[in-house]
């Protein structure tokens, strides 16, 4: 069945999923076996791929380079997992050992049911499969996928959201959240878990620096979008994002790499439009903060999320935030905003947006500082091949060929070679268009 499901032909795959898979479950009573083999196939499909880099023990040696066939296989296997979810849910209900509760008309996995389960007096393997075998397997998979595998991460996220919806709010809060919180290295409440699996869940906690980074790269996006991203957890998601973005930025000795990994997790959360307003609320708090690191962090996030917003959101949320950051007196904050303006210029050809960017770039150049001028040139060089013809002419007519006459370029801080390199990059960008 799995060989047919992963066939290169889409027709074979669809037939297998729609006809053969239900037949095996309904006629053969093979759900337990299928689930066990499915998780094994998911992990094997990723683990058999070559590492991103060959330096043993590094983060890159854990991440896998997926080929087209492996990516196809994983996508199909995750689809099968989603298709089996109603069957898993139904079997957990049917095998509930607490008859007085299971016969009630209330939520099947309410807090009262979970309290009885936590007593550990009876076995309930059909229920436990989800948060032990399934979640553990998905967590392992997430630590094998490099950043570019957003489609597979998205597929996993949608599965987790479906689990929350089907199993209910109590399960999502008291079972799902603790598993994923522990897996990213945070503390969690084990009240609703039986004592015999406490050690297994604690074993998810990353113990080394490499494991900690893999958790941020792979598991944190799932926690944000797939667990805290469920409709009933908006307030908890907001609190957790503030913990990451606000409290985290104020910690001393926070590495640039760690901050970039956090930004990437927030970027992935932005692939889900329903979270945009919440994210912008928190970003605005960071923009108007007096803390320099928070402002720089806001600019870095704005730079990477512009791909996932439309022109209206860019005009009403992204640009006002960047204009505020661009007027900051701190040079690092200002330059971080310039990079973000360049990203906006790359992704939008709306005349109103382009005009606002042009006005802001003029204001930056009037500043006259060498660093600011260089930041403007570099951001425009990146934007040049992708922007409108009108904005491209504006760059070429003034910013590229007349910048040499500006005071910032006459300072001793910039060598002739560096100046030449900048202009060569600009010319190459024009040629590429």
Tab-separated table of C-alpha atoms in Angstrom:
chain	number	residue	atom	x	y	z
A	1	UNK	CA	0.000	0.000	0.000
A	2	UNK	CA	2.759	2.478	0.913
A	3	UNK	CA	4.618	1.756	-2.307
A	4	UNK	CA	1.483	2.590	-4.296
A	5	UNK	CA	0.814	5.680	-2.178
A	6	UNK	CA	4.269	7.068	-3.013
A	7	UNK	CA	4.030	6.265	-6.723
A	8	UNK	CA	5.210	9.100	-9.028
A	9	UNK	CA	1.827	9.023	-10.767
A	10	UNK	CA	-0.747	11.292	-9.170
A	11	UNK	CA	-3.595	9.074	-10.391
A	12	UNK	CA	-2.156	6.032	-8.611
A	13	UNK	CA	-1.676	8.059	-5.432
A	14	UNK	CA	-5.224	9.438	-5.396
A	15	UNK	CA	-6.733	6.009	-6.059
A	16	UNK	CA	-4.667	4.479	-3.263
A	17	UNK	CA	-5.696	7.161	-0.773
A	18	UNK	CA	-9.377	7.155	-1.707
A	19	UNK	CA	-9.975	3.433	-2.182
A	20	UNK	CA	-7.209	1.153	-0.916
A	21	UNK	CA	-6.474	2.961	2.369
A	22	UNK	CA	-10.121	2.980	3.591
A	23	UNK	CA	-10.480	-0.658	2.546
A	24	UNK	CA	-7.507	-1.715	4.661
A	25	UNK	CA	-8.907	0.117	7.658
A	26	UNK	CA	-12.557	-0.910	7.351
A	27	UNK	CA	-12.168	-4.450	6.075
A	28	UNK	CA	-8.837	-5.530	7.416
A	29	UNK	CA	-8.874	-3.806	10.816
A	30	UNK	CA	-5.246	-2.840	10.229
A	31	UNK	CA	-5.244	0.685	11.697
A	32	UNK	CA	-2.644	-0.028	14.398
A	33	UNK	CA	-0.267	-1.649	11.924
A	34	UNK	CA	-0.739	1.126	9.345
A	35	UNK	CA	-0.040	3.823	11.933
A	36	UNK	CA	3.108	2.101	13.155
A	37	UNK	CA	4.476	1.606	9.643
A	38	UNK	CA	3.440	5.113	8.591
A	39	UNK	CA	5.516	6.890	11.252
A	40	UNK	CA	8.455	4.632	10.414
A	41	UNK	CA	8.186	5.476	6.698
A	42	UNK	CA	7.938	9.213	7.424
A	43	UNK	CA	11.167	9.222	9.421
A	44	UNK	CA	12.998	6.847	7.063
A	45	UNK	CA	12.133	9.004	4.046
A	46	UNK	CA	13.926	11.977	5.599
A	47	UNK	CA	16.749	10.184	7.416
A	48	UNK	CA	17.954	8.419	4.270
A	49	UNK	CA	18.586	11.748	2.528
A	50	UNK	CA	22.140	13.183	2.609
A	51	UNK	CA	23.009	15.758	5.288
A	52	UNK	CA	23.088	19.462	4.474
A	53	UNK	CA	26.785	19.507	5.392
A	54	UNK	CA	29.348	16.887	6.290
A	55	UNK	CA	30.807	18.410	9.453
A	56	UNK	CA	29.967	15.758	12.035
A	57	UNK	CA	28.086	17.015	15.060
A	58	UNK	CA	27.072	20.326	13.466
A	59	UNK	CA	23.495	21.529	13.033
A	60	UNK	CA	23.849	21.120	9.271
A	61	UNK	CA	24.845	17.467	9.652
A	62	UNK	CA	21.420	16.790	11.188
A	63	UNK	CA	19.408	18.607	8.523
A	64	UNK	CA	18.658	16.692	5.341
A	65	UNK	CA	18.743	17.681	1.671
A	66	UNK	CA	15.508	16.285	0.246
A	67	UNK	CA	15.341	15.184	-3.355
A	68	UNK	CA	12.216	15.699	-5.423
A	69	UNK	CA	11.069	12.101	-4.868
A	70	UNK	CA	11.688	12.206	-1.101
A	71	UNK	CA	9.777	15.476	-0.812
A	72	UNK	CA	6.907	13.931	-2.785
A	73	UNK	CA	6.941	10.841	-0.554
A	74	UNK	CA	6.877	12.862	2.654
A	75	UNK	CA	4.039	15.031	1.415
A	76	UNK	CA	1.962	11.934	0.567
A	77	UNK	CA	2.764	10.237	3.866
A	78	UNK	CA	1.709	13.328	5.801
A	79	UNK	CA	-1.501	13.394	3.765
A	80	UNK	CA	-2.142	9.784	4.791
A	81	UNK	CA	-1.581	10.756	8.414
A	82	UNK	CA	-4.189	13.512	8.081
A	83	UNK	CA	-6.634	11.127	6.390
A	84	UNK	CA	-6.240	8.644	9.261
A	85	UNK	CA	-6.859	11.250	11.965
A	86	UNK	CA	-10.658	10.701	12.195
A	87	UNK	CA	-10.063	6.955	12.536
A	88	UNK	CA	-7.511	7.513	15.309
A	89	UNK	CA	-9.944	9.828	17.095
A	90	UNK	CA	-12.817	7.363	16.795
A	91	UNK	CA	-10.771	4.445	18.063
A	92	UNK	CA	-9.594	6.483	21.063
A	93	UNK	CA	-13.226	7.189	21.916
A	94	UNK	CA	-14.307	3.586	21.427
A	95	UNK	CA	-11.547	2.240	23.666
A	96	UNK	CA	-11.986	4.808	26.428
A	97	UNK	CA	-11.664	2.836	29.686
A	98	UNK	CA	-13.785	5.268	31.678
A	99	UNK	CA	-17.278	4.078	30.813
A	100	UNK	CA	-19.206	6.568	32.927
A	101	UNK	CA	-17.484	9.456	31.114
A	102	UNK	CA	-17.422	7.983	27.605
A	103	UNK	CA	-21.182	7.460	27.741
A	104	UNK	CA	-21.824	11.133	28.497
A	105	UNK	CA	-22.839	13.678	25.872
A	106	UNK	CA	-20.090	16.140	26.775
A	107	UNK	CA	-16.632	16.505	25.234
A	108	UNK	CA	-14.998	13.093	24.919
A	109	UNK	CA	-11.568	14.353	26.002
A	110	UNK	CA	-12.617	16.876	28.635
A	111	UNK	CA	-10.484	17.842	31.618
A	112	UNK	CA	-12.314	15.296	33.748
A	113	UNK	CA	-11.394	12.501	31.316
A	114	UNK	CA	-7.774	13.669	31.226
A	115	UNK	CA	-7.642	13.708	35.038
A	116	UNK	CA	-8.738	10.073	35.105
A	117	UNK	CA	-6.187	9.226	32.403
A	118	UNK	CA	-3.454	10.959	34.426
A	119	UNK	CA	-4.138	8.629	37.330
A	120	UNK	CA	-2.316	5.931	35.406
A	121	UNK	CA	-4.501	3.124	36.712
A	122	UNK	CA	-5.590	1.830	33.300
A	123	UNK	CA	-4.004	1.554	29.880
A	124	UNK	CA	-5.362	3.516	26.929
A	125	UNK	CA	-2.939	2.868	24.027
A	126	UNK	CA	-5.254	4.083	21.241
A	127	UNK	CA	-5.461	7.482	22.945
A	128	UNK	CA	-1.795	7.599	23.917
A	129	UNK	CA	-0.574	6.870	20.380
A	130	UNK	CA	-1.239	10.434	19.283
A	131	UNK	CA	0.814	12.326	21.857
A	132	UNK	CA	3.544	9.732	22.295
A	133	UNK	CA	4.194	7.980	18.985
A	134	UNK	CA	2.749	10.477	16.504
A	135	UNK	CA	3.906	13.763	18.073
A	136	UNK	CA	7.314	12.294	18.853
A	137	UNK	CA	7.706	11.242	15.218
A	138	UNK	CA	6.662	14.645	13.886
A	139	UNK	CA	9.083	16.359	16.277
A	140	UNK	CA	11.906	14.143	15.008
A	141	UNK	CA	10.951	14.935	11.417
A	142	UNK	CA	10.884	18.683	12.083
A	143	UNK	CA	14.502	18.541	13.271
A	144	UNK	CA	15.549	17.017	9.939
A	145	UNK	CA	13.968	19.618	7.640
A	146	UNK	CA	15.965	22.676	6.536
A	147	UNK	CA	14.361	26.109	6.424
A	148	UNK	CA	13.316	25.943	2.776
A	149	UNK	CA	10.957	22.984	3.357
A	150	UNK	CA	8.031	25.227	4.241
A	151	UNK	CA	5.541	23.120	2.275
A	152	UNK	CA	6.165	20.058	4.455
A	153	UNK	CA	6.202	22.191	7.588
A	154	UNK	CA	2.905	23.681	6.483
A	155	UNK	CA	1.440	20.210	5.944
A	156	UNK	CA	2.515	19.188	9.472
A	157	UNK	CA	1.098	22.381	10.955
A	158	UNK	CA	-2.300	21.796	9.374
A	159	UNK	CA	-2.325	18.279	10.789
A	160	UNK	CA	-1.641	19.614	14.304
A	161	UNK	CA	-4.404	22.201	13.921
A	162	UNK	CA	-6.763	19.406	12.863
A	163	UNK	CA	-5.805	17.418	15.974
A	164	UNK	CA	-6.649	20.426	18.161
A	165	UNK	CA	-10.018	20.827	16.471
A	166	UNK	CA	-10.944	17.143	16.622
A	167	UNK	CA	-9.602	16.231	20.067
A	168	UNK	CA	-10.765	19.469	21.671
A	169	UNK	CA	-9.493	22.414	23.676
A	170	UNK	CA	-8.664	20.442	26.827
A	171	UNK	CA	-6.490	18.007	24.899
A	172	UNK	CA	-4.779	20.838	23.031
A	173	UNK	CA	-4.021	22.748	26.240
A	174	UNK	CA	-3.138	19.948	28.636
A	175	UNK	CA	-1.554	17.369	26.299
A	176	UNK	CA	-0.342	18.937	23.044
A	177	UNK	CA	1.128	22.125	24.491
A	178	UNK	CA	3.257	20.439	27.188
A	179	UNK	CA	4.762	18.001	24.653
A	180	UNK	CA	5.833	20.766	22.278
A	181	UNK	CA	6.883	23.157	25.045
A	182	UNK	CA	9.249	20.545	26.451
A	183	UNK	CA	10.548	19.797	22.951
A	184	UNK	CA	11.602	23.452	22.461
A	185	UNK	CA	13.249	23.533	25.876
A	186	UNK	CA	10.575	25.275	27.941
A	187	UNK	CA	8.947	24.215	31.184
A	188	UNK	CA	5.576	22.451	31.021
A	189	UNK	CA	2.821	21.197	33.287
A	190	UNK	CA	2.630	17.373	33.485
A	191	UNK	CA	-0.533	17.288	35.606
A	192	UNK	CA	-2.596	15.517	32.947
A	193	UNK	CA	-0.037	12.843	32.034
A	194	UNK	CA	0.188	9.462	33.782
A	195	UNK	CA	3.456	9.012	35.711
A	196	UNK	CA	4.695	6.196	33.467
A	197	UNK	CA	5.223	8.506	30.465
A	198	UNK	CA	6.671	11.539	32.278
A	199	UNK	CA	10.233	10.428	31.600
A	200	UNK	CA	9.531	9.878	27.889
A	201	UNK	CA	8.195	13.401	27.482
A	202	UNK	CA	11.044	14.907	29.489
A	203	UNK	CA	13.371	13.063	27.130
A	204	UNK	CA	12.259	15.446	24.367
A	205	UNK	CA	14.030	18.355	26.047
A	206	UNK	CA	17.137	19.413	24.067
A	207	UNK	CA	20.315	18.734	26.076
A	208	UNK	CA	23.060	20.168	23.850
A	209	UNK	CA	23.657	23.452	22.034
A	210	UNK	CA	23.098	21.718	18.686
A	211	UNK	CA	19.831	20.158	19.908
A	212	UNK	CA	18.686	23.527	21.233
A	213	UNK	CA	19.244	25.179	17.864
A	214	UNK	CA	17.510	22.342	16.017
A	215	UNK	CA	14.551	22.792	18.353
A	216	UNK	CA	14.300	26.493	17.488
A	217	UNK	CA	14.738	25.823	13.770
A	218	UNK	CA	12.356	22.893	13.498
A	219	UNK	CA	10.006	22.571	16.468
A	220	UNK	CA	9.364	26.214	17.393
A	221	UNK	CA	7.570	26.992	14.085
A	222	UNK	CA	5.226	24.042	14.757
A	223	UNK	CA	4.590	25.171	18.330
A	224	UNK	CA	3.730	28.695	17.181
A	225	UNK	CA	1.628	27.875	14.123
A	226	UNK	CA	0.346	24.360	14.825
A	227	UNK	CA	-0.288	24.344	18.581
A	228	UNK	CA	-0.533	27.946	19.803
A	229	UNK	CA	-1.937	28.860	16.396
A	230	UNK	CA	-5.251	27.124	17.018
A	231	UNK	CA	-8.266	29.499	17.156
A	232	UNK	CA	-8.766	29.269	20.915
A	233	UNK	CA	-5.210	30.190	21.841
A	234	UNK	CA	-4.767	33.727	20.524
A	235	UNK	CA	-3.987	35.130	23.973
A	236	UNK	CA	-1.488	32.369	24.729
A	237	UNK	CA	0.153	32.856	21.342
A	238	UNK	CA	0.472	36.587	22.009
A	239	UNK	CA	2.055	35.947	25.421
A	240	UNK	CA	4.501	33.446	23.975
A	241	UNK	CA	5.494	35.749	21.110
A	242	UNK	CA	6.148	38.567	23.570
A	243	UNK	CA	8.298	36.202	25.588
A	244	UNK	CA	10.304	35.329	22.468
A	245	UNK	CA	10.548	38.740	20.845
A	246	UNK	CA	10.457	41.188	23.730
A	247	UNK	CA	11.919	39.384	26.725
A	248	UNK	CA	14.314	37.405	24.521
A	249	UNK	CA	15.755	40.518	22.887
A	250	UNK	CA	16.530	42.005	26.307
A	251	UNK	CA	18.611	39.021	27.410
A	252	UNK	CA	22.334	39.582	27.484
A	253	UNK	CA	24.677	37.517	25.317
A	254	UNK	CA	21.887	36.452	22.953
A	255	UNK	CA	23.640	35.318	19.791
A	256	UNK	CA	22.827	36.755	16.361
A	257	UNK	CA	22.261	33.202	15.095
A	258	UNK	CA	19.661	32.518	17.798
A	259	UNK	CA	17.885	35.800	17.032
A	260	UNK	CA	17.831	34.960	13.322
A	261	UNK	CA	16.346	31.532	14.084
A	262	UNK	CA	13.590	33.183	16.147
A	263	UNK	CA	12.896	35.580	13.262
A	264	UNK	CA	12.582	32.598	10.916
A	265	UNK	CA	10.036	30.944	13.231
A	266	UNK	CA	7.953	34.139	13.236
A	267	UNK	CA	8.334	34.304	9.446
A	268	UNK	CA	6.784	30.852	9.177
A	269	UNK	CA	3.917	31.890	11.466
A	270	UNK	CA	3.265	34.754	9.024
A	271	UNK	CA	2.551	32.249	6.257
A	272	UNK	CA	-0.843	31.939	8.004
A	273	UNK	CA	-2.743	35.165	7.323
A	274	UNK	CA	-4.985	34.845	10.375
A	275	UNK	CA	-2.034	35.712	12.629
A	276	UNK	CA	-0.955	38.907	10.849
A	277	UNK	CA	-2.862	41.362	13.047
A	278	UNK	CA	-1.488	39.813	16.238
A	279	UNK	CA	2.070	39.886	14.909
A	280	UNK	CA	1.796	43.524	13.844
A	281	UNK	CA	0.428	44.476	17.269
A	282	UNK	CA	3.535	43.028	18.916
A	283	UNK	CA	5.865	44.494	16.274
A	284	UNK	CA	4.465	47.950	16.893
A	285	UNK	CA	5.198	47.568	20.613
A	286	UNK	CA	8.782	46.790	19.631
A	287	UNK	CA	8.980	49.716	17.178
A	288	UNK	CA	7.939	52.333	19.766
A	289	UNK	CA	10.071	50.788	22.515
A	290	UNK	CA	13.063	52.657	23.899
A	291	UNK	CA	15.146	49.487	23.652
A	292	UNK	CA	17.520	49.507	20.674
A	293	UNK	CA	17.612	45.713	20.297
A	294	UNK	CA	13.826	45.509	20.174
A	295	UNK	CA	13.712	48.078	17.376
A	296	UNK	CA	16.371	46.267	15.372
A	297	UNK	CA	14.511	42.997	15.936
A	298	UNK	CA	11.291	44.572	14.648
A	299	UNK	CA	13.064	45.765	11.485
A	300	UNK	CA	14.519	42.299	10.884
A	301	UNK	CA	11.092	40.679	11.199
A	302	UNK	CA	9.441	43.255	8.955
A	303	UNK	CA	12.106	42.529	6.351
A	304	UNK	CA	11.294	38.818	6.138
A	305	UNK	CA	7.498	38.961	6.391
A	306	UNK	CA	6.821	41.367	3.512
A	307	UNK	CA	6.568	38.361	1.185
A	308	UNK	CA	3.452	37.188	3.036
A	309	UNK	CA	1.415	40.425	3.110
A	310	UNK	CA	-0.520	42.249	0.414
A	311	UNK	CA	-0.091	45.846	-0.734
A	312	UNK	CA	-2.794	47.126	1.636
A	313	UNK	CA	-1.101	45.602	4.684
A	314	UNK	CA	2.286	46.831	3.472
A	315	UNK	CA	0.914	50.390	3.215
A	316	UNK	CA	-1.013	50.428	6.484
A	317	UNK	CA	1.304	48.405	8.743
A	318	UNK	CA	4.753	47.691	7.311
A	319	UNK	CA	5.677	51.115	5.918
A	320	UNK	CA	4.483	53.193	8.927
A	321	UNK	CA	6.552	50.951	11.212
A	322	UNK	CA	9.619	51.249	8.967
A	323	UNK	CA	9.245	55.017	8.624
A	324	UNK	CA	9.169	55.276	12.416
A	325	UNK	CA	12.296	53.128	12.685
A	326	UNK	CA	13.959	55.100	9.884
A	327	UNK	CA	13.597	58.318	11.858
A	328	UNK	CA	15.320	56.841	14.895
A	329	UNK	CA	18.490	58.587	16.031
A	330	UNK	CA	20.359	55.335	16.532
A	331	UNK	CA	22.345	54.459	13.412
A	332	UNK	CA	21.925	50.686	13.832
A	333	UNK	CA	18.154	51.013	14.012
A	334	UNK	CA	18.087	53.313	11.002
A	335	UNK	CA	20.262	51.011	8.908
A	336	UNK	CA	18.172	47.960	9.865
A	337	UNK	CA	15.088	49.800	8.589
A	338	UNK	CA	16.875	50.584	5.301
A	339	UNK	CA	17.425	46.875	4.656
A	340	UNK	CA	13.732	46.277	5.297
A	341	UNK	CA	12.745	49.104	2.934
A	342	UNK	CA	14.804	47.350	0.264
A	343	UNK	CA	12.816	44.144	0.839
A	344	UNK	CA	9.544	46.074	0.447
A	345	UNK	CA	10.834	47.605	-2.798
A	346	UNK	CA	11.607	44.118	-4.111
A	347	UNK	CA	8.135	42.723	-3.517
A	348	UNK	CA	5.746	45.556	-4.381
A	349	UNK	CA	5.235	47.513	-7.589
A	350	UNK	CA	2.396	49.627	-6.244
A	351	UNK	CA	3.075	53.300	-7.167
A	352	UNK	CA	2.034	54.605	-3.753
A	353	UNK	CA	4.391	52.199	-1.962
A	354	UNK	CA	7.247	52.966	-4.358
A	355	UNK	CA	6.782	56.720	-3.897
A	356	UNK	CA	6.893	56.383	-0.116
A	357	UNK	CA	10.098	54.363	-0.343
A	358	UNK	CA	11.636	56.938	-2.690
A	359	UNK	CA	10.859	59.781	-0.284
A	360	UNK	CA	12.318	57.808	2.597
A	361	UNK	CA	15.496	56.949	0.681
A	362	UNK	CA	15.990	60.648	-0.091
A	363	UNK	CA	15.658	61.383	3.613
A	364	UNK	CA	18.268	58.747	4.442
A	365	UNK	CA	20.730	60.200	1.939
A	366	UNK	CA	20.228	63.685	3.329
A	367	UNK	CA	21.532	62.284	6.600
A	368	UNK	CA	24.975	62.363	4.999
A	369	UNK	CA	26.581	59.596	7.080
A	370	UNK	CA	28.801	57.100	5.323
A	371	UNK	CA	27.129	54.019	6.873
A	372	UNK	CA	23.618	55.186	6.040
A	373	UNK	CA	24.546	55.985	2.449
A	374	UNK	CA	26.149	52.580	2.014
A	375	UNK	CA	23.061	50.889	3.498
A	376	UNK	CA	20.849	52.764	1.009
A	377	UNK	CA	23.024	51.775	-1.959
A	378	UNK	CA	23.110	48.120	-0.963
A	379	UNK	CA	19.364	47.910	-0.385
A	380	UNK	CA	18.677	49.560	-3.746
A	381	UNK	CA	21.120	47.244	-5.499
A	382	UNK	CA	19.116	44.273	-4.209
A	383	UNK	CA	15.796	45.860	-5.149
A	384	UNK	CA	16.846	47.086	-8.584
A	385	UNK	CA	16.126	43.939	-10.670
A	386	UNK	CA	12.680	43.465	-9.115
A	387	UNK	CA	11.173	46.924	-8.815
A	388	UNK	CA	9.144	49.078	-11.223
A	389	UNK	CA	10.657	50.741	-14.275
A	390	UNK	CA	9.846	54.124	-12.779
A	391	UNK	CA	11.714	53.363	-9.580
A	392	UNK	CA	14.562	51.775	-11.528
A	393	UNK	CA	14.991	54.968	-13.567
A	394	UNK	CA	14.942	56.966	-10.349
A	395	UNK	CA	17.744	54.826	-8.929
A	396	UNK	CA	19.847	54.987	-12.064
A	397	UNK	CA	19.307	58.707	-12.725
A	398	UNK	CA	20.317	59.769	-9.277
A	399	UNK	CA	21.327	57.208	-6.711
A	400	UNK	CA	23.791	55.127	-8.711
A	401	UNK	CA	25.586	57.612	-10.928
A	402	UNK	CA	25.536	60.706	-8.708
A	403	UNK	CA	26.277	59.184	-5.321
A	404	UNK	CA	30.025	59.577	-5.866
A	405	UNK	CA	29.652	63.307	-5.492
A	406	UNK	CA	28.032	63.014	-2.082
A	407	UNK	CA	30.075	63.847	1.040
A	408	UNK	CA	29.662	60.375	2.506
A	409	UNK	CA	31.561	58.882	-0.418
A	410	UNK	CA	34.407	61.351	-0.066
A	411	UNK	CA	35.266	60.239	3.455
A	412	UNK	CA	38.430	58.330	4.206
A	413	UNK	CA	36.358	55.471	5.581
A	414	UNK	CA	35.514	54.141	2.138
A	415	UNK	CA	38.250	52.839	-0.113
A	416	UNK	CA	38.203	53.243	-3.879
A	417	UNK	CA	37.969	49.461	-4.229
A	418	UNK	CA	34.930	49.258	-1.966
A	419	UNK	CA	33.245	52.030	-3.936
A	420	UNK	CA	33.966	50.206	-7.190
A	421	UNK	CA	32.549	46.975	-5.807
A	422	UNK	CA	29.283	48.654	-4.858
A	423	UNK	CA	28.832	50.187	-8.274
A	424	UNK	CA	29.774	46.943	-10.054
A	425	UNK	CA	27.063	45.175	-8.089
A	426	UNK	CA	24.580	47.834	-9.140
A	427	UNK	CA	25.517	47.580	-12.796
A	428	UNK	CA	25.280	43.757	-12.698
A	429	UNK	CA	21.830	44.066	-11.160
A	430	UNK	CA	20.726	46.336	-13.995
A	431	UNK	CA	22.145	43.915	-16.590
A	432	UNK	CA	20.277	41.032	-14.967
A	433	UNK	CA	16.975	42.755	-15.707
